[in-house]
Coordinates of C-alpha atoms in Angstrom, one line a residue:
Chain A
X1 CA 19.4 -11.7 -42.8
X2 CA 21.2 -8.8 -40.7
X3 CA 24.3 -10.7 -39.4
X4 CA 26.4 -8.6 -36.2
X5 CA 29.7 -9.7 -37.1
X6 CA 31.3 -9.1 -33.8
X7 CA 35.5 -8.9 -34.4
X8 CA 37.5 -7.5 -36.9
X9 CA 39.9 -10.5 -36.8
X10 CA 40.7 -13.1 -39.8
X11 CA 37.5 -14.7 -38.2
X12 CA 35.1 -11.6 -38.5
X13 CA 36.4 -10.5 -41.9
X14 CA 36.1 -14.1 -43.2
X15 CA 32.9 -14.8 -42.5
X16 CA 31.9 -10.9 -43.1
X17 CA 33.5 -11.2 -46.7
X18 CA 31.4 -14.3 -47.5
X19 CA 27.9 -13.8 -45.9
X20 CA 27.9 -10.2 -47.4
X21 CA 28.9 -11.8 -51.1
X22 CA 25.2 -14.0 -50.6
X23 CA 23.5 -11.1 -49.8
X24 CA 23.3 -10.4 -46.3
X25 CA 23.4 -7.4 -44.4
X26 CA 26.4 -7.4 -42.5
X27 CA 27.8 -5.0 -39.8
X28 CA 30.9 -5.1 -38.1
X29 CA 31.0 -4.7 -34.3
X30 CA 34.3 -3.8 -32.8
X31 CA 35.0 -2.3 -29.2
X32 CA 36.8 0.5 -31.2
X33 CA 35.1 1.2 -34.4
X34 CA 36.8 4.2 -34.6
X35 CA 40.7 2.1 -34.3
X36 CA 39.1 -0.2 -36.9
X37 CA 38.1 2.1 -39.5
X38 CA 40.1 0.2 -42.1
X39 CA 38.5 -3.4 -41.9
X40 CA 35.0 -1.5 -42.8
X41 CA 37.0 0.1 -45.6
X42 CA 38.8 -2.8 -47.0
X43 CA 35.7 -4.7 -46.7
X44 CA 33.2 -2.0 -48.1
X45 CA 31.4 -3.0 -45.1
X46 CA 29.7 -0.5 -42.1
X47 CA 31.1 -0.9 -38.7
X48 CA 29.6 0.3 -35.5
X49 CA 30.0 -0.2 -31.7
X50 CA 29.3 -3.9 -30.8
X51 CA 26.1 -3.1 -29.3
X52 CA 24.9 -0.5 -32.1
X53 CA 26.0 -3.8 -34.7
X54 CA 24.1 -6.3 -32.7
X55 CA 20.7 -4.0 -31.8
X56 CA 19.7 -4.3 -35.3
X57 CA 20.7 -7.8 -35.9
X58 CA 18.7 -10.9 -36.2
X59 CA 21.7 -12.8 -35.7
X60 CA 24.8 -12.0 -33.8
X61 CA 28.2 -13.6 -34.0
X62 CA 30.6 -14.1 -31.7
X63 CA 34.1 -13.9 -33.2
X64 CA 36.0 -12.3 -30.4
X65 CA 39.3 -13.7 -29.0
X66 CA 37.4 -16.4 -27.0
X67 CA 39.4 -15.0 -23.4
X68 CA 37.7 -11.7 -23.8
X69 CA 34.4 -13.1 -24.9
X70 CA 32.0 -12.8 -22.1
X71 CA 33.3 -9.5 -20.5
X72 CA 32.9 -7.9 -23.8
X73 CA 29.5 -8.8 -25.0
X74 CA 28.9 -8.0 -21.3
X75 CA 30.3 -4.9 -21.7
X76 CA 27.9 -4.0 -24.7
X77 CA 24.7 -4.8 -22.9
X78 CA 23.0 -8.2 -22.3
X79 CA 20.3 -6.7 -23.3
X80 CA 20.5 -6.6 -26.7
X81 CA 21.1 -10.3 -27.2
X82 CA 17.9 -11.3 -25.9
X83 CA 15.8 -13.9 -28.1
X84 CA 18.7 -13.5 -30.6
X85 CA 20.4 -15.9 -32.4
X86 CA 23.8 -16.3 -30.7
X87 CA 26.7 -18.3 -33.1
X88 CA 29.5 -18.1 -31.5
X89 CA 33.1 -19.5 -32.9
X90 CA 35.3 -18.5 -30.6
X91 CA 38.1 -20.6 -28.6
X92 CA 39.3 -19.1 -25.5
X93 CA 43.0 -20.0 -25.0
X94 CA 45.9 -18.2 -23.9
X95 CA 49.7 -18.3 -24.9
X96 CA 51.5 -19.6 -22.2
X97 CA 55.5 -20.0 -21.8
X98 CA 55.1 -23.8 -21.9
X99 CA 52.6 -23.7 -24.9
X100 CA 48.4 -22.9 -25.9
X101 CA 46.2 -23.3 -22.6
X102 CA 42.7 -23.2 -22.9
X103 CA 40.9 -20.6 -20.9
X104 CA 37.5 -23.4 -20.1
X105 CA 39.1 -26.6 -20.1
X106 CA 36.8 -29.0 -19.0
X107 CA 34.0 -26.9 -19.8
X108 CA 33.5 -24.6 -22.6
X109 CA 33.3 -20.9 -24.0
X110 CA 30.3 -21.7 -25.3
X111 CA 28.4 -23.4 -22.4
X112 CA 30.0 -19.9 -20.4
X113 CA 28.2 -17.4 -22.7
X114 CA 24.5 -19.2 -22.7
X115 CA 25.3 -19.0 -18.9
X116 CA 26.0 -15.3 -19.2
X117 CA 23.2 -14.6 -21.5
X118 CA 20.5 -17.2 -20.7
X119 CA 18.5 -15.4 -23.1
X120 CA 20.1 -15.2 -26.2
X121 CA 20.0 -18.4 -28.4
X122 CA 23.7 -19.8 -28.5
X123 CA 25.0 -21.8 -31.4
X124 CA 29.0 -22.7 -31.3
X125 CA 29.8 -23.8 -34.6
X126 CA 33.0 -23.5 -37.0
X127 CA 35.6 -23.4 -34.1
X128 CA 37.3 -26.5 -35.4
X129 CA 38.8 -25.1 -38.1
X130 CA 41.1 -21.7 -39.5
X131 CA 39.5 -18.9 -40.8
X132 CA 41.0 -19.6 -44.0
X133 CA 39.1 -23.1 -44.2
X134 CA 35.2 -21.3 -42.8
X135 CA 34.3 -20.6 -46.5
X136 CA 35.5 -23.6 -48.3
X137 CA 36.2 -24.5 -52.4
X138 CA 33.5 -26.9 -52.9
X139 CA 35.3 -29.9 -52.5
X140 CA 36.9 -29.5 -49.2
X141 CA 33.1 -28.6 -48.1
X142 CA 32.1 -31.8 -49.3
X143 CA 34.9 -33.9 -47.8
X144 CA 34.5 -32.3 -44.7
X145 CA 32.0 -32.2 -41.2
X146 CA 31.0 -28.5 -39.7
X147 CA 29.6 -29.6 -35.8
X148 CA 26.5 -27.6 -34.6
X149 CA 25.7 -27.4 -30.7
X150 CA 23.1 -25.4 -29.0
X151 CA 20.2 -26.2 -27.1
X152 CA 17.7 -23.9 -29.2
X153 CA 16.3 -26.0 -32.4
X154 CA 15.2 -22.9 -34.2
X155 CA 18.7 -21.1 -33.6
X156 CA 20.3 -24.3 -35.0
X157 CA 18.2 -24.5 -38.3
X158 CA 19.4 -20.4 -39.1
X159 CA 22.7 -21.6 -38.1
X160 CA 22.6 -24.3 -40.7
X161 CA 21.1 -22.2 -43.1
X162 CA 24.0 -20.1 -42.8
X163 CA 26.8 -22.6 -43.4
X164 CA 25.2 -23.0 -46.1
X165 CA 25.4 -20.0 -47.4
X166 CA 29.3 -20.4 -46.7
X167 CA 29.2 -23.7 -48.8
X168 CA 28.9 -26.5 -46.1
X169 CA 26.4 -28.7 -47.9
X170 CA 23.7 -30.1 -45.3
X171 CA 25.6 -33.3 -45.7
X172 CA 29.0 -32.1 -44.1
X173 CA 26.9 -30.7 -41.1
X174 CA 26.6 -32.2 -38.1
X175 CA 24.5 -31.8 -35.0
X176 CA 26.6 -32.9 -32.0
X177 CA 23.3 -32.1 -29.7
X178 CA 23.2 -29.1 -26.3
X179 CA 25.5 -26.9 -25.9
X180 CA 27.7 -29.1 -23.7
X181 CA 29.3 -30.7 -26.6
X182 CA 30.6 -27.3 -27.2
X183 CA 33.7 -28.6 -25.4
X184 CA 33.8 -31.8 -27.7
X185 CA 34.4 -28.6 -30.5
X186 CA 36.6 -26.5 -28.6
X187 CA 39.0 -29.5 -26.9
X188 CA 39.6 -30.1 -30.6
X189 CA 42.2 -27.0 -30.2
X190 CA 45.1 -29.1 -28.6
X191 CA 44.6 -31.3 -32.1
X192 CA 44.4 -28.5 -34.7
X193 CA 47.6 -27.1 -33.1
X194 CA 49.2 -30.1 -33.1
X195 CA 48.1 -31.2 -36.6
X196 CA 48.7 -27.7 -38.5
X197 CA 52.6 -27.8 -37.2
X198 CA 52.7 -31.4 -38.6
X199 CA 51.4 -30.0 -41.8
X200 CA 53.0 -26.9 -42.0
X201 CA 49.4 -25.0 -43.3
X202 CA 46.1 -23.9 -41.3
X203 CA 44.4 -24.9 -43.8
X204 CA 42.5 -28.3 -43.2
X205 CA 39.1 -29.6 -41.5
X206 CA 38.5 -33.0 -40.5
X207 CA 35.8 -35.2 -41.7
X208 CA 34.0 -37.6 -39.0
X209 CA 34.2 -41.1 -40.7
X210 CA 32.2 -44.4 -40.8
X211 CA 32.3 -48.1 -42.2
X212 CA 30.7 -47.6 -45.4
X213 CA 30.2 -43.8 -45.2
X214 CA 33.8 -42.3 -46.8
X215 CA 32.3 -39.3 -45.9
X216 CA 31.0 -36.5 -43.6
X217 CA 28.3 -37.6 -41.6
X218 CA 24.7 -36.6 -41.4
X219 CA 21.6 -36.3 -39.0
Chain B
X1 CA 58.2 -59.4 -32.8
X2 CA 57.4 -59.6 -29.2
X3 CA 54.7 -57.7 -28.0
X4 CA 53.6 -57.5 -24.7
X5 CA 49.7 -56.3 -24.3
X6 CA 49.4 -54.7 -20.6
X7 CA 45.1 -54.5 -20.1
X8 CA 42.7 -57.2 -20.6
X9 CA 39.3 -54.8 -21.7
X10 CA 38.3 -54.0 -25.3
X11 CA 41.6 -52.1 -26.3
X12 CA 43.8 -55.2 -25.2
X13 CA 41.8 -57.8 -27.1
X14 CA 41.5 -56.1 -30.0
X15 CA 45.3 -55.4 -30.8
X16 CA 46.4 -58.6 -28.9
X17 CA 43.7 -60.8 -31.7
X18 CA 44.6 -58.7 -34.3
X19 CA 48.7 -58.7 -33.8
X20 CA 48.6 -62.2 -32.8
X21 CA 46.6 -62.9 -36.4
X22 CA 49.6 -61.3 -38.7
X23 CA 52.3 -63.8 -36.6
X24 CA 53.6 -61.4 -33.4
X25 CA 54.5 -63.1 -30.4
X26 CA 51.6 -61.5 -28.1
X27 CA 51.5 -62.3 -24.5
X28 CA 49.1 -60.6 -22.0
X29 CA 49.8 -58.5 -19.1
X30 CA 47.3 -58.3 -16.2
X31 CA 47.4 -57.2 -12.6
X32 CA 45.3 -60.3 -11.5
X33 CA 46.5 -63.1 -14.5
X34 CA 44.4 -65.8 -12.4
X35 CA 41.4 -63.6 -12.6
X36 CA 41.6 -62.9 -16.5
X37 CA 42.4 -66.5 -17.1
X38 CA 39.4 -66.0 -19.5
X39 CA 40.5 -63.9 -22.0
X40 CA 43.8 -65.5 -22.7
X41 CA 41.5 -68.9 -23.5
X42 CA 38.9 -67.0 -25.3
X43 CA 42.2 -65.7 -27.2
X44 CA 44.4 -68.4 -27.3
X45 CA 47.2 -66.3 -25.9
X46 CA 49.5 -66.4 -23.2
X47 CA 48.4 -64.4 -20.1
X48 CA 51.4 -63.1 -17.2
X49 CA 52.1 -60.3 -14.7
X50 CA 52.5 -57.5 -16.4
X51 CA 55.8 -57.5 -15.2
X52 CA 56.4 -61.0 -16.7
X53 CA 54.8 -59.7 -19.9
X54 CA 56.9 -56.7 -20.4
X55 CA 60.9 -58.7 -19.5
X56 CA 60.4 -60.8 -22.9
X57 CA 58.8 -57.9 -25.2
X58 CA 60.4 -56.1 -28.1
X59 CA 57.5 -53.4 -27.5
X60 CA 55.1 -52.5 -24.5
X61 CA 51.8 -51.5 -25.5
X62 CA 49.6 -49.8 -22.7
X63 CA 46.0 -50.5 -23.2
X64 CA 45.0 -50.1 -19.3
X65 CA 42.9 -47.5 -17.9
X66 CA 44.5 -44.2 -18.3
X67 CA 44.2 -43.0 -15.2
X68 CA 45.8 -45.9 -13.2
X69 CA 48.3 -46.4 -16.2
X70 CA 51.3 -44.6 -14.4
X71 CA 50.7 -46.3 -11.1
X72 CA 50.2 -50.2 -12.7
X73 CA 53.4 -49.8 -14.8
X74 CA 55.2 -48.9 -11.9
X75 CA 54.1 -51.2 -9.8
X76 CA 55.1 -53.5 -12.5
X77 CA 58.8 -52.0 -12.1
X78 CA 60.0 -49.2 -13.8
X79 CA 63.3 -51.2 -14.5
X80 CA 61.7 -53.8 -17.4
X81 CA 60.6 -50.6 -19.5
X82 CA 64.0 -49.4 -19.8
X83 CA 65.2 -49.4 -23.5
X84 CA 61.8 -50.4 -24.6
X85 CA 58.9 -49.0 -27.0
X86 CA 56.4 -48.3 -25.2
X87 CA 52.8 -47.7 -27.0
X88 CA 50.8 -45.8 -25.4
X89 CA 47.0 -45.9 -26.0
X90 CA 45.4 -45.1 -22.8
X91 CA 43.2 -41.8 -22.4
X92 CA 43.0 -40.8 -19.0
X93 CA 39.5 -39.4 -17.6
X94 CA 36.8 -39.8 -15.2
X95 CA 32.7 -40.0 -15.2
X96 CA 31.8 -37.2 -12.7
X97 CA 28.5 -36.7 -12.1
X98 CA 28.8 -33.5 -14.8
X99 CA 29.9 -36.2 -17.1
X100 CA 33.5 -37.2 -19.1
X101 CA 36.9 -35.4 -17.1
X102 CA 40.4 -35.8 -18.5
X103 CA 42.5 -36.4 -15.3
X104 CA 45.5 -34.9 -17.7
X105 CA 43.5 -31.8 -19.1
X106 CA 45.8 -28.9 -21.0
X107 CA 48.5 -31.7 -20.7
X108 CA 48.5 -35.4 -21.2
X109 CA 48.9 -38.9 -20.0
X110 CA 51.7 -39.8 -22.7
X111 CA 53.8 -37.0 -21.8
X112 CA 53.7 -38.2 -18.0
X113 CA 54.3 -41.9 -18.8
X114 CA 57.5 -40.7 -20.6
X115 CA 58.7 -38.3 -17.8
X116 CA 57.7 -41.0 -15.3
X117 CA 59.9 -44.0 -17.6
X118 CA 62.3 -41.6 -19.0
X119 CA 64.5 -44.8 -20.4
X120 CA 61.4 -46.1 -22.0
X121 CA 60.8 -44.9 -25.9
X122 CA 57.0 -43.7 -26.0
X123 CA 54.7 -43.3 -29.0
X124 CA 51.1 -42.7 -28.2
X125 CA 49.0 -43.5 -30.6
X126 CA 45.7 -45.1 -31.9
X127 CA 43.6 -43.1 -29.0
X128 CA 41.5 -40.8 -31.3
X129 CA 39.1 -44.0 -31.6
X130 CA 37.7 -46.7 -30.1
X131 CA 38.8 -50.2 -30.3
X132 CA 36.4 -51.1 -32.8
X133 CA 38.2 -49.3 -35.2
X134 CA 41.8 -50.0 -34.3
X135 CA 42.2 -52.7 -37.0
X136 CA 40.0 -50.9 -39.5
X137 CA 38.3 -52.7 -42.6
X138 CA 40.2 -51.5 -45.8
X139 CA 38.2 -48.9 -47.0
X140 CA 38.1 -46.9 -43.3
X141 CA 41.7 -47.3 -43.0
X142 CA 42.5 -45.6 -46.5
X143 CA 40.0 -42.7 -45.5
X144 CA 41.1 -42.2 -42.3
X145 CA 43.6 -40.5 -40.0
X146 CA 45.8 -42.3 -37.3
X147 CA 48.4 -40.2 -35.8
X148 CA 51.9 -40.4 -34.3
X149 CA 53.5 -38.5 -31.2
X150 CA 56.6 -39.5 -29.6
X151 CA 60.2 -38.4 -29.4
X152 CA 62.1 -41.4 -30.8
X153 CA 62.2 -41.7 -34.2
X154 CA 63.3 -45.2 -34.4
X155 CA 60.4 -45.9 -31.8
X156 CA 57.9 -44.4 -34.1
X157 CA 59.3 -46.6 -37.3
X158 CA 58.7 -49.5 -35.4
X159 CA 55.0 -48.3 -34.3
X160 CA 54.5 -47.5 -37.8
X161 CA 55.1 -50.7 -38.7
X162 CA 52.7 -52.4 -36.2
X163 CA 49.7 -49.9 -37.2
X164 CA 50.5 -50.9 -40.9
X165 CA 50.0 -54.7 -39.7
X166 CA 46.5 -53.6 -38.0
X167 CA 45.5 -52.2 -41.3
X168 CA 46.9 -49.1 -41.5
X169 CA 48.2 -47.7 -44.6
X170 CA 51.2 -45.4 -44.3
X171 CA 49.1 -42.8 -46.4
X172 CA 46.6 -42.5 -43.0
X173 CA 49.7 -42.0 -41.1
X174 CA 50.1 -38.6 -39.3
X175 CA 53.3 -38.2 -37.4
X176 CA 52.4 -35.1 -35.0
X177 CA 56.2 -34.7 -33.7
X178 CA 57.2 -34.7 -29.9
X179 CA 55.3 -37.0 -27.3
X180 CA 53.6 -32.9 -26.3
X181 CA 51.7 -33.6 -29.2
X182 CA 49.9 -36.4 -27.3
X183 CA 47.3 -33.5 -25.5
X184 CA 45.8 -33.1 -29.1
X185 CA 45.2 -37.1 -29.6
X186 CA 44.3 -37.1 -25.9
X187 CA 41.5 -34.2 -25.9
X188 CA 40.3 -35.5 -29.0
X189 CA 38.7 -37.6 -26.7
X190 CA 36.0 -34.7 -25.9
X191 CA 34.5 -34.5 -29.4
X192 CA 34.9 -38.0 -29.9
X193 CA 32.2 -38.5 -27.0
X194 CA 30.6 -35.5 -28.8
X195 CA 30.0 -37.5 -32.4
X196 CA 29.8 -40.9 -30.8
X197 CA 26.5 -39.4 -29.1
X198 CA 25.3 -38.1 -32.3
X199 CA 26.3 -40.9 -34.5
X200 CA 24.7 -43.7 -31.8
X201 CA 28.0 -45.6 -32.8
X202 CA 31.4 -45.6 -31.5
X203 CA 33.1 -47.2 -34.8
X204 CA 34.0 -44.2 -36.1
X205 CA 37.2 -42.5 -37.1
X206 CA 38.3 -39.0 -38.5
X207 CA 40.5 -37.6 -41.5
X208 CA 42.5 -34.9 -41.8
X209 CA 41.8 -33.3 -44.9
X210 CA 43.4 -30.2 -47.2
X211 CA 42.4 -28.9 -49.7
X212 CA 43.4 -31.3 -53.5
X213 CA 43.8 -33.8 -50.8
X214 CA 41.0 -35.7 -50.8
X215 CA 42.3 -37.8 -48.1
X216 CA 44.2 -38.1 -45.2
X217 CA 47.9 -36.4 -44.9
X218 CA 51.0 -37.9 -45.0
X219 CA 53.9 -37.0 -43.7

């Protein structure tokens, strides 16, 4: 698949790093390919304006600092996300004096960009966890649950098909349904905060868990 | 120890039968007593004011509606909470006609019950899940995640020790730190209406997990 990988962030180099290791074609978009130069190095990867990266792309990401989100995939044409695959993993949250804000409380990022761009297919998926837990060994895949909303069936299924590609076993994925329950996935920001300084580490998913399941859930 | 169990719906009857069961002293605190007369028969337990409820308690447990739970406990007199843990469970929100509202969003109900009772000792925990879960079967217990958040220390030991009596192993046990860290267990509550919806069940519970850890963290 040609995957847009839009941000040269931990996100964007993550996810960049491990689709391109299964074989995909992956670009980088960055507002300033030219300031970025090194991510496409270190990464043996090309990089290209965000609308050059996501023109030739059957699926584009959305790993942007989530804030910025919609004014810069604005700012690289609307156009060129029509009928695509959206997947979009940002969290828009600011740094305030009294602590982490989110930028769409009560609402979401991702319910904002299939708003902005009623045309593109918008998957929010992965935004509950680190970059450094998106690829996971095999065990924490398996122990774990990866949410899924969108309101395009399709878009979810290729969305899916590339967790699994990261090593999210169908088992550990779960549909939460439309795009509204993007905010049950972003919300979850004011617990990973508060959870990673309790642990001292990044580094951790949650699991959804039933009676009787002792694991990730499925459907 | 004495516990008094201020709300009469699912939350209240849940700890108050499953307290009661291990040999607390529970008694019941209700706005209207005479018009919950039922569920201190159908429990076998002593129903009062909620002022009556709270003068003779080691610990305070709020299990009203969060969004009224500042005004009822004042109403109840600020004065019988001084000195006392307080347990706070409550999540406050709304049904608008867009759906599920925090009435605390990028803050939260705990930290406003312990600026509005600054005498009293608050822990929130137990609101990442719904009372069906609260005194866990064995197995969930041991694979999932109840957290902590509160700035007394010895007001945490003794909530520990009354999760461990619902079931609770200290190994499920997440202390988050300060009562702050209440926003996370509070907009949990987004993504637990999220995976509720998907699941069809509301018995449910998550788990922190690392990676090695296999289960939930303890700290």
């Amino acid at each position: 698949m040609r995957i847009a990988l839009i941000g040269t962030g931990n996100v964007g180099r993550a996810l960049a790093r491990a689709w391109a290791a299964v074989g995909h074609e992956v670009v980088l978009g960055s507002r300033d390919p030219e300031a970025r130069k090194d991510v496409g190095a270190e990464l043996g990867l090309p990089l290209a304006t965000v609308r050059a990266a996501a023109e030739r792309a059957d699926v584009v990401v959305n790993a942007t600092p989530g804030a910025e989100s919609v004014a810069l995939l604005r700012a690289a044409g609307a156009d060129v996300l029509d009928g695509k695959v959206l997947v979009d993993i940002a969290v828009g949250f600011t740094m305030e004096p009294h602590g982490f804000v989110l930028t769409h409380p009560e609402e979401s990022l991702g319910e904002e960009i299939q708003r902005a761009f009623p045309s593109a297919r918008v998957v929010k998926t992965l935004s509950t966890m680190d970059s450094t837990a998106m690829a996971p060994p095999p065990e924490l895949a398996r122990n774990s649950t990866v949410f899924l909303s969108g309101d395009d069936a399709d878009a979810k299924a290729v969305t899916r098909s590339l967790l699994t590609d990261l090593g999210w076993p169908e088992s550990s994925q779960l549909d939460l349904g439309p795009i509204r329950s993007a905010r049950g996935q972003e919300h979850f920001a004011h617990l990973f905060i508060a959870v990673a300084e309790a642990l001292g580490t990044h580094t951790f998913t949650i699991r959804v868990v039933t009676e009787g399941s002792g694991g990730a859930e499925k459907k």
